[in-house]
PDB file of C-alpha atoms in Angstrom:
ATOM      1  CA  UNK F 635     -14.909 -18.805   0.872  1.00 93.00           C
ATOM      2  CA  UNK F 636     -13.868 -16.564  -1.897  1.00 97.00           C
ATOM      3  CA  UNK F 637     -14.775 -18.936  -4.466  1.00 97.00           C
ATOM      4  CA  UNK F 638     -18.177 -18.921  -3.008  1.00 97.00           C
ATOM      5  CA  UNK F 639     -18.544 -15.269  -3.321  1.00 98.00           C
ATOM      6  CA  UNK F 640     -17.842 -15.506  -6.726  1.00 97.00           C
ATOM      7  CA  UNK F 641     -20.180 -18.117  -7.210  1.00 97.00           C
ATOM      8  CA  UNK F 642     -22.982 -16.036  -5.428  1.00 97.00           C
ATOM      9  CA  UNK F 643     -22.143 -13.368  -7.827  1.00 97.00           C
ATOM     10  CA  UNK F 644     -22.456 -15.173 -10.963  1.00 96.00           C
ATOM     11  CA  UNK F 645     -25.726 -16.541  -9.663  1.00 96.00           C
ATOM     12  CA  UNK F 646     -26.988 -12.879  -8.934  1.00 96.00           C
ATOM     13  CA  UNK F 647     -25.834 -12.233 -12.745  1.00 94.00           C
ATOM     14  CA  UNK F 648     -27.902 -14.988 -13.938  1.00 92.00           C
ATOM     15  CA  UNK F 649     -31.112 -13.840 -11.631  1.00 94.00           C
ATOM     16  CA  UNK F 650     -30.671 -10.295 -12.796  1.00 92.00           C
ATOM     17  CA  UNK F 651     -30.561 -11.177 -16.605  1.00 90.00           C
ATOM     18  CA  UNK F 652     -33.560 -13.484 -16.069  1.00 92.00           C
ATOM     19  CA  UNK F 653     -35.460 -10.404 -14.119  1.00 93.00           C
ATOM     20  CA  UNK F 654     -34.489  -7.924 -16.840  1.00 91.00           C
ATOM     21  CA  UNK F 655     -35.670 -10.645 -19.656  1.00 91.00           C
ATOM     22  CA  UNK F 656     -39.033 -11.057 -17.849  1.00 92.00           C
ATOM     23  CA  UNK F 657     -39.508  -7.229 -17.630  1.00 94.00           C
ATOM     24  CA  UNK F 658     -38.540  -6.974 -21.389  1.00 90.00           C
ATOM     25  CA  UNK F 659     -41.174  -9.801 -22.214  1.00 91.00           C
ATOM     26  CA  UNK F 660     -43.811  -7.916 -20.043  1.00 92.00           C
ATOM     27  CA  UNK F 661     -43.217  -4.685 -21.668  1.00 90.00           C
ATOM     28  CA  UNK F 662     -43.350  -6.049 -25.231  1.00 89.00           C
ATOM     29  CA  UNK F 663     -46.812  -8.269 -24.537  1.00 88.00           C
ATOM     30  CA  UNK F 664     -48.085  -4.981 -22.819  1.00 90.00           C
ATOM     31  CA  UNK F 665     -47.525  -3.023 -25.513  1.00 90.00           C
ATOM     32  CA  UNK F 666     -48.430  -5.199 -28.308  1.00 87.00           C
ATOM     33  CA  UNK F 667     -50.835  -3.611 -30.839  1.00 79.00           C
ATOM     34  CA  UNK F 668     -49.820  -0.119 -29.768  1.00 87.00           C
ATOM     35  CA  UNK F 669     -47.221   0.366 -32.893  1.00 78.00           C
ATOM     36  CA  UNK F 670     -44.299   0.181 -30.378  1.00 81.00           C
ATOM     37  CA  UNK F 671     -41.315  -1.629 -31.967  1.00 79.00           C
ATOM     38  CA  UNK F 672     -37.673  -2.066 -31.692  1.00 79.00           C
ATOM     39  CA  UNK F 673     -35.673   0.096 -30.860  1.00 79.00           C
ATOM     40  CA  UNK F 674     -38.297   2.003 -28.814  1.00 83.00           C
ATOM     41  CA  UNK F 675     -38.840  -0.372 -25.928  1.00 83.00           C
ATOM     42  CA  UNK F 676     -37.553   0.889 -22.471  1.00 86.00           C
ATOM     43  CA  UNK F 677     -36.275  -2.313 -21.066  1.00 86.00           C
ATOM     44  CA  UNK F 678     -33.035  -3.638 -22.507  1.00 84.00           C
ATOM     45  CA  UNK F 679     -31.560  -7.119 -21.404  1.00 82.00           C
ATOM     46  CA  UNK F 680     -27.752  -6.798 -20.922  1.00 80.00           C
ATOM     47  CA  UNK F 681     -25.467  -8.383 -23.315  1.00 82.00           C
ATOM     48  CA  UNK F 682     -23.151 -11.549 -22.428  1.00 84.00           C
ATOM     49  CA  UNK F 683     -20.207  -9.120 -22.961  1.00 86.00           C
ATOM     50  CA  UNK F 684     -21.326  -6.782 -20.579  1.00 88.00           C
ATOM     51  CA  UNK F 685     -21.731  -9.527 -18.021  1.00 92.00           C
ATOM     52  CA  UNK F 686     -18.326 -10.896 -18.678  1.00 94.00           C
ATOM     53  CA  UNK F 687     -16.921  -7.671 -18.315  1.00 94.00           C
ATOM     54  CA  UNK F 688     -18.725  -7.067 -15.115  1.00 96.00           C
ATOM     55  CA  UNK F 689     -17.627 -10.520 -13.761  1.00 97.00           C
ATOM     56  CA  UNK F 690     -13.952 -10.000 -14.664  1.00 97.00           C
ATOM     57  CA  UNK F 691     -13.940  -6.636 -12.992  1.00 97.00           C
ATOM     58  CA  UNK F 692     -15.575  -8.054 -10.002  1.00 98.00           C
ATOM     59  CA  UNK F 693     -12.869 -10.843  -9.563  1.00 98.00           C
ATOM     60  CA  UNK F 694      -9.964  -8.575 -10.063  1.00 98.00           C
ATOM     61  CA  UNK F 695     -11.489  -6.251  -7.268  1.00 98.00           C
ATOM     62  CA  UNK F 696     -12.000  -9.319  -4.895  1.00 98.00           C
ATOM     63  CA  UNK F 697      -8.443 -10.668  -5.473  1.00 98.00           C
ATOM     64  CA  UNK F 698      -7.133  -7.331  -4.807  1.00 98.00           C
ATOM     65  CA  UNK F 699      -9.113  -7.404  -1.496  1.00 98.00           C
ATOM     66  CA  UNK F 700      -7.761 -10.693  -0.651  1.00 98.00           C
ATOM     67  CA  UNK F 701      -3.902  -9.222  -1.007  1.00 98.00           C
ATOM     68  CA  UNK F 702      -5.058  -6.134   1.050  1.00 97.00           C
ATOM     69  CA  UNK F 703      -6.486  -8.501   3.993  1.00 97.00           C
ATOM     70  CA  UNK F 704      -3.226 -10.326   3.829  1.00 97.00           C
ATOM     71  CA  UNK F 705      -1.253  -6.724   4.209  1.00 96.00           C
ATOM     72  CA  UNK F 706      -3.493  -5.972   7.378  1.00 95.00           C
ATOM     73  CA  UNK F 707      -3.720  -9.490   8.943  1.00 96.00           C
ATOM     74  CA  UNK F 708       0.059 -10.601   8.650  1.00 96.00           C
ATOM     75  CA  UNK F 709       1.787  -7.119   9.327  1.00 94.00           C
ATOM     76  CA  UNK F 710       3.320  -6.706  12.818  1.00 91.00           C
ATOM     77  CA  UNK F 711       1.324  -4.398  14.903  1.00 86.00           C
ATOM     78  CA  UNK F 712       1.932  -0.806  13.984  1.00 82.00           C
ATOM     79  CA  UNK F 713       4.043  -1.828  10.876  1.00 89.00           C
ATOM     80  CA  UNK F 714       3.543  -1.603   7.150  1.00 90.00           C
ATOM     81  CA  UNK F 715       3.537  -4.779   5.079  1.00 95.00           C
ATOM     82  CA  UNK F 716       4.061  -4.066   1.469  1.00 96.00           C
ATOM     83  CA  UNK F 717       2.765  -7.091  -0.876  1.00 97.00           C
ATOM     84  CA  UNK F 718       2.482  -6.820  -4.848  1.00 97.00           C
ATOM     85  CA  UNK F 719      -0.785  -8.113  -6.060  1.00 98.00           C
ATOM     86  CA  UNK F 720       0.573  -9.373  -9.454  1.00 97.00           C
ATOM     87  CA  UNK F 721       3.480 -10.994  -7.611  1.00 97.00           C
ATOM     88  CA  UNK F 722       1.143 -12.961  -5.515  1.00 98.00           C
ATOM     89  CA  UNK F 723      -0.922 -13.920  -8.287  1.00 98.00           C
ATOM     90  CA  UNK F 724       1.976 -15.400  -9.830  1.00 98.00           C
ATOM     91  CA  UNK F 725       3.123 -17.251  -6.687  1.00 97.00           C
ATOM     92  CA  UNK F 726      -0.584 -18.777  -6.629  1.00 98.00           C
ATOM     93  CA  UNK F 727      -0.897 -19.623 -10.154  1.00 97.00           C
ATOM     94  CA  UNK F 728      -3.653 -17.322 -10.503  1.00 98.00           C
ATOM     95  CA  UNK F 729      -4.698 -16.138 -13.836  1.00 98.00           C
ATOM     96  CA  UNK F 730      -8.084 -14.411 -13.582  1.00 98.00           C
ATOM     97  CA  UNK F 731      -8.706 -13.826 -17.351  1.00 96.00           C
ATOM     98  CA  UNK F 732      -7.587 -17.124 -18.418  1.00 97.00           C
ATOM     99  CA  UNK F 733      -9.737 -18.955 -16.024  1.00 97.00           C
ATOM    100  CA  UNK F 734     -12.800 -16.870 -17.049  1.00 97.00           C
ATOM    101  CA  UNK F 735     -12.378 -17.436 -20.534  1.00 95.00           C
ATOM    102  CA  UNK F 736     -12.098 -21.390 -19.812  1.00 95.00           C
ATOM    103  CA  UNK F 737     -15.371 -20.946 -17.995  1.00 95.00           C
ATOM    104  CA  UNK F 738     -13.798 -21.737 -14.778  1.00 96.00           C
ATOM    105  CA  UNK F 739     -13.920 -19.745 -11.152  1.00 97.00           C
ATOM    106  CA  UNK F 740     -10.618 -18.083 -10.465  1.00 98.00           C
ATOM    107  CA  UNK F 741      -9.196 -20.206  -7.473  1.00 98.00           C
ATOM    108  CA  UNK F 742      -9.081 -17.192  -4.943  1.00 98.00           C
ATOM    109  CA  UNK F 743      -9.266 -19.551  -2.093  1.00 98.00           C
ATOM    110  CA  UNK F 744      -5.818 -20.764  -3.360  1.00 98.00           C
ATOM    111  CA  UNK F 745      -4.515 -17.363  -3.402  1.00 98.00           C
ATOM    112  CA  UNK F 746      -5.432 -16.911   0.213  1.00 98.00           C
ATOM    113  CA  UNK F 747      -3.921 -20.228   1.016  1.00 98.00           C
ATOM    114  CA  UNK F 748      -0.569 -19.023  -0.803  1.00 98.00           C
ATOM    115  CA  UNK F 749      -0.478 -15.933   1.107  1.00 98.00           C
ATOM    116  CA  UNK F 750      -1.276 -17.389   4.287  1.00 97.00           C
ATOM    117  CA  UNK F 751       1.666 -20.099   3.772  1.00 97.00           C
ATOM    118  CA  UNK F 752       3.889 -17.158   2.797  1.00 96.00           C
ATOM    119  CA  UNK F 753       3.104 -14.645   5.303  1.00 97.00           C
ATOM    120  CA  UNK F 754       1.622 -16.217   8.150  1.00 95.00           C
ATOM    121  CA  UNK F 755       3.560 -16.552  11.602  1.00 87.00           C
ATOM    122  CA  UNK F 756       6.966 -14.986  11.170  1.00 91.00           C
ATOM    123  CA  UNK F 757       6.819 -14.532   7.370  1.00 94.00           C
ATOM    124  CA  UNK F 758       4.766 -11.305   7.514  1.00 95.00           C
ATOM    125  CA  UNK F 759       7.013  -9.878  10.268  1.00 95.00           C
ATOM    126  CA  UNK F 760      10.255 -10.654   8.665  1.00 95.00           C
ATOM    127  CA  UNK F 761       9.400  -9.334   5.422  1.00 96.00           C
ATOM    128  CA  UNK F 762       7.874  -6.272   6.883  1.00 96.00           C
ATOM    129  CA  UNK F 763      11.082  -5.743   8.757  1.00 97.00           C
ATOM    130  CA  UNK F 764      13.255  -6.137   5.706  1.00 97.00           C
ATOM    131  CA  UNK F 765      11.244  -3.620   3.811  1.00 97.00           C
ATOM    132  CA  UNK F 766      11.480  -1.226   6.696  1.00 97.00           C
ATOM    133  CA  UNK F 767      15.189  -1.574   6.996  1.00 97.00           C
ATOM    134  CA  UNK F 768      15.554  -1.146   3.167  1.00 96.00           C
ATOM    135  CA  UNK F 769      13.597   2.006   3.421  1.00 96.00           C
ATOM    136  CA  UNK F 770      15.779   3.338   6.275  1.00 96.00           C
ATOM    137  CA  UNK F 771      18.903   2.358   4.358  1.00 95.00           C
ATOM    138  CA  UNK F 772      18.129   3.854   1.109  1.00 94.00           C
ATOM    139  CA  UNK F 773      16.442   6.967   2.456  1.00 94.00           C
ATOM    140  CA  UNK F 774      19.218   7.786   4.777  1.00 93.00           C
ATOM    141  CA  UNK F 775      22.026   6.825   2.339  1.00 90.00           C
ATOM    142  CA  UNK F 776      23.516   4.194   4.646  1.00 90.00           C
ATOM    143  CA  UNK F 777      24.498   2.095   1.679  1.00 84.00           C
ATOM    144  CA  UNK F 778      26.507   4.878   0.375  1.00 80.00           C
ATOM    145  CA  UNK F 779      27.877   6.086   3.609  1.00 72.00           C
ATOM    146  CA  UNK F 780      27.759   3.632   6.173  1.00 58.00           C
ATOM    147  CA  UNK F 781      29.814   5.741   8.781  1.00 62.00           C
ATOM    148  CA  UNK F 782      27.598   7.798  11.078  1.00 68.00           C
ATOM    149  CA  UNK F 783      28.216  10.887  13.031  1.00 70.00           C
ATOM    150  CA  UNK F 784      28.498  10.221  16.842  1.00 74.00           C
ATOM    151  CA  UNK F 785      28.544  12.748  19.693  1.00 73.00           C
ATOM    152  CA  UNK F 786      28.048  12.707  23.379  1.00 73.00           C
ATOM    153  CA  UNK F 787      24.536  13.774  22.886  1.00 77.00           C
ATOM    154  CA  UNK F 788      23.689  10.930  20.284  1.00 83.00           C
ATOM    155  CA  UNK F 789      23.937   9.644  16.765  1.00 92.00           C
ATOM    156  CA  UNK F 790      23.171  11.929  13.694  1.00 92.00           C
ATOM    157  CA  UNK F 791      21.868  10.732  10.526  1.00 94.00           C
ATOM    158  CA  UNK F 792      20.907  13.026   7.670  1.00 92.00           C
ATOM    159  CA  UNK F 793      18.510  13.091   4.724  1.00 93.00           C
ATOM    160  CA  UNK F 794      18.285  15.501   1.826  1.00 93.00           C
ATOM    161  CA  UNK F 795      14.971  17.220   1.410  1.00 93.00           C
ATOM    162  CA  UNK F 796      13.681  19.623  -1.142  1.00 93.00           C
ATOM    163  CA  UNK F 797      11.478  22.000   0.109  1.00 94.00           C
ATOM    164  CA  UNK F 798       9.296  24.973  -1.087  1.00 93.00           C
ATOM    165  CA  UNK F 799       7.749  28.033   0.571  1.00 93.00           C
ATOM    166  CA  UNK F 800       4.183  27.289   2.076  1.00 90.00           C
ATOM    167  CA  UNK F 801       1.297  29.115   0.506  1.00 87.00           C
ATOM    168  CA  UNK F 802       0.710  32.467   2.032  1.00 85.00           C
ATOM    169  CA  UNK F 803       3.513  32.067   4.309  1.00 86.00           C
ATOM    170  CA  UNK F 804       7.463  32.305   4.856  1.00 88.00           C
ATOM    171  CA  UNK F 805       7.435  29.009   6.311  1.00 93.00           C
ATOM    172  CA  UNK F 806       8.560  25.721   4.520  1.00 93.00           C
ATOM    173  CA  UNK F 807       7.109  22.545   3.499  1.00 95.00           C
ATOM    174  CA  UNK F 808       8.254  19.409   1.820  1.00 95.00           C
ATOM    175  CA  UNK F 809       7.625  19.688  -1.910  1.00 94.00           C
ATOM    176  CA  UNK F 810       6.003  17.090  -3.871  1.00 91.00           C
ATOM    177  CA  UNK F 811       9.426  15.225  -5.272  1.00 90.00           C
ATOM    178  CA  UNK F 812      10.304  14.647  -1.892  1.00 94.00           C
ATOM    179  CA  UNK F 813       7.225  13.871   0.063  1.00 95.00           C
ATOM    180  CA  UNK F 814       7.038   9.881  -0.916  1.00 95.00           C
ATOM    181  CA  UNK F 815      10.799   9.475   0.023  1.00 95.00           C
ATOM    182  CA  UNK F 816      10.435  11.103   3.414  1.00 96.00           C
ATOM    183  CA  UNK F 817       7.248   9.219   4.129  1.00 96.00           C
ATOM    184  CA  UNK F 818       9.124   6.016   3.412  1.00 96.00           C
ATOM    185  CA  UNK F 819      11.998   7.179   5.695  1.00 97.00           C
ATOM    186  CA  UNK F 820       9.461   8.078   8.407  1.00 97.00           C
ATOM    187  CA  UNK F 821       7.414   4.726   8.023  1.00 96.00           C
ATOM    188  CA  UNK F 822      10.805   2.615   8.059  1.00 97.00           C
ATOM    189  CA  UNK F 823      11.763   4.297  11.453  1.00 97.00           C
ATOM    190  CA  UNK F 824       8.191   3.970  12.867  1.00 96.00           C
ATOM    191  CA  UNK F 825       8.264   0.284  12.209  1.00 96.00           C
ATOM    192  CA  UNK F 826      11.844  -0.053  13.805  1.00 97.00           C
ATOM    193  CA  UNK F 827      10.626   2.016  16.915  1.00 96.00           C
ATOM    194  CA  UNK F 828       7.994  -0.410  17.247  1.00 95.00           C
ATOM    195  CA  UNK F 829      10.113  -3.382  17.004  1.00 95.00           C
ATOM    196  CA  UNK F 830      12.704  -2.110  19.498  1.00 95.00           C
ATOM    197  CA  UNK F 831       9.626  -1.259  21.779  1.00 94.00           C
ATOM    198  CA  UNK F 832       9.514   2.200  21.615  1.00 96.00           C
ATOM    199  CA  UNK F 833       5.787   2.578  21.099  1.00 94.00           C
ATOM    200  CA  UNK F 834       5.564   6.314  21.835  1.00 96.00           C
ATOM    201  CA  UNK F 835       8.376   7.298  19.254  1.00 96.00           C
ATOM    202  CA  UNK F 836       6.565   4.879  16.630  1.00 95.00           C
ATOM    203  CA  UNK F 837       3.127   6.762  17.042  1.00 95.00           C
ATOM    204  CA  UNK F 838       4.894  10.123  16.865  1.00 96.00           C
ATOM    205  CA  UNK F 839       6.511   9.124  13.637  1.00 96.00           C
ATOM    206  CA  UNK F 840       3.284   7.726  12.200  1.00 95.00           C
ATOM    207  CA  UNK F 841       1.399  10.958  12.993  1.00 95.00           C
ATOM    208  CA  UNK F 842       3.800  13.305  10.957  1.00 96.00           C
ATOM    209  CA  UNK F 843       1.551  14.563   8.143  1.00 95.00           C
ATOM    210  CA  UNK F 844       3.992  15.570   5.312  1.00 95.00           C
ATOM    211  CA  UNK F 845       1.196  17.185   3.467  1.00 92.00           C
ATOM    212  CA  UNK F 846       0.293  19.619   6.375  1.00 93.00           C
ATOM    213  CA  UNK F 847       3.473  20.144   8.121  1.00 95.00           C
ATOM    214  CA  UNK F 848       5.063  23.439   7.737  1.00 95.00           C
ATOM    215  CA  UNK F 849       8.244  24.653   9.527  1.00 95.00           C
ATOM    216  CA  UNK F 850      10.889  27.295   9.780  1.00 94.00           C
ATOM    217  CA  UNK F 851      14.461  26.298   9.225  1.00 94.00           C
ATOM    218  CA  UNK F 852      16.025  24.621  12.371  1.00 95.00           C
ATOM    219  CA  UNK F 853      12.681  23.828  14.142  1.00 96.00           C
ATOM    220  CA  UNK F 854      12.908  20.742  15.783  1.00 96.00           C
ATOM    221  CA  UNK F 855      10.584  17.754  16.336  1.00 97.00           C
ATOM    222  CA  UNK F 856      11.338  16.163  19.825  1.00 97.00           C
ATOM    223  CA  UNK F 857      10.286  12.679  20.386  1.00 96.00           C
ATOM    224  CA  UNK F 858      11.143   9.934  22.841  1.00 96.00           C
ATOM    225  CA  UNK F 859      14.680   8.944  21.837  1.00 96.00           C
ATOM    226  CA  UNK F 860      14.836  11.139  18.591  1.00 97.00           C
ATOM    227  CA  UNK F 861      15.098  14.830  17.683  1.00 96.00           C
ATOM    228  CA  UNK F 862      14.499  15.748  14.073  1.00 97.00           C
ATOM    229  CA  UNK F 863      16.150  19.114  13.248  1.00 96.00           C
ATOM    230  CA  UNK F 864      14.377  20.657   9.967  1.00 96.00           C
ATOM    231  CA  UNK F 865      16.341  22.601   7.677  1.00 95.00           C
ATOM    232  CA  UNK F 866      15.611  24.039   4.263  1.00 93.00           C
ATOM    233  CA  UNK F 867      17.519  21.383   2.487  1.00 93.00           C
ATOM    234  CA  UNK F 868      17.884  18.510   4.824  1.00 95.00           C
ATOM    235  CA  UNK F 869      16.585  16.874   8.005  1.00 96.00           C
ATOM    236  CA  UNK F 870      18.860  15.877  10.706  1.00 94.00           C
ATOM    237  CA  UNK F 871      17.793  12.745  12.687  1.00 96.00           C
ATOM    238  CA  UNK F 872      19.421  12.738  16.181  1.00 95.00           C
ATOM    239  CA  UNK F 873      19.135   9.288  18.017  1.00 96.00           C
ATOM    240  CA  UNK F 874      19.830   8.718  21.377  1.00 95.00           C
ATOM    241  CA  UNK F 875      22.528   6.422  21.931  1.00 93.00           C
ATOM    242  CA  UNK F 876      20.165   3.373  22.994  1.00 94.00           C
ATOM    243  CA  UNK F 877      17.859   3.847  20.058  1.00 96.00           C
ATOM    244  CA  UNK F 878      20.965   4.174  17.865  1.00 94.00           C
ATOM    245  CA  UNK F 879      22.449   1.152  18.834  1.00 94.00           C
ATOM    246  CA  UNK F 880      19.101  -0.458  18.575  1.00 96.00           C
ATOM    247  CA  UNK F 881      18.733   0.858  14.935  1.00 96.00           C
ATOM    248  CA  UNK F 882      22.157  -0.482  13.986  1.00 93.00           C
ATOM    249  CA  UNK F 883      21.098  -3.859  15.022  1.00 95.00           C
ATOM    250  CA  UNK F 884      17.973  -3.773  13.250  1.00 96.00           C
ATOM    251  CA  UNK F 885      19.722  -2.536  10.019  1.00 95.00           C
ATOM    252  CA  UNK F 886      22.214  -5.258  10.607  1.00 94.00           C
ATOM    253  CA  UNK F 887      19.761  -7.991  10.929  1.00 95.00           C
ATOM    254  CA  UNK F 888      17.028  -6.984   8.414  1.00 96.00           C
ATOM    255  CA  UNK F 889      18.885  -4.507   6.071  1.00 94.00           C
ATOM    256  CA  UNK F 890      22.116  -6.404   4.864  1.00 92.00           C
ATOM    257  CA  UNK F 891      20.845  -6.585   1.136  1.00 92.00           C
ATOM    258  CA  UNK F 892      19.950  -3.087   1.062  1.00 92.00           C
ATOM    259  CA  UNK F 893      23.397  -2.301   2.376  1.00 90.00           C
ATOM    260  CA  UNK F 894      25.154  -4.060  -0.587  1.00 87.00           C
ATOM    261  CA  UNK F 895      23.432  -1.511  -2.848  1.00 81.00           C
ATOM    262  CA  UNK F 896      26.175   1.030  -3.953  1.00 66.00           C
ATOM    263  CA  UNK F 897      23.935   3.321  -6.278  1.00 55.00           C
TER     264      UNK F 897
END
């Protein structure tokens, strides 16, 4: 399917080249005898170099779309699946530039077959859960301090946060340097919550917009099975005991490699 799309694109290039050539020929014939000469004709035929670069750009864009389809199609419902384009090209033995230089069509059907073989079924789900567990472990520092604070009300995990004063307000917001790590933390927890069957919590976590969120110190976000208390320099995640137990099981099953990290 994808190889046929490239073939159609190449055919369109050839047709366009011929159409431009016909227009250029007509212009020159129509203006014969008027004294018009190169480079004063208006119609130009695109060079082979421009067509080659256009085709190369198109093939890379289409290959990226193939990987993006895999991210969507093979991720568990509501979860994020990170797939690296270059790593998947290597796995499939795809070298777009090399294929084009040889006059061949880059085999994107083979790329899709490789992605399907690796991520279809349980492959995509297991990968997404490992990635989520890794984000949770790293952003909450579980690999550095596996002991968690337990109380009668629940289990508390903490994450350091850099904040700054919101524009034209005394309230705080997460600063640029903490945004990605915080987003990774929330994303990992949302995937865990979905896996644990707490769909309401997963949706609430996914809905937090760090670019719009403004708060006062000690403000609390209350969610099903989780309260997040927002301080100026940290966030405290208090899990209900059942959710904490489920989280530890999730990390134990999918985050063992990340837990071995000590930096």
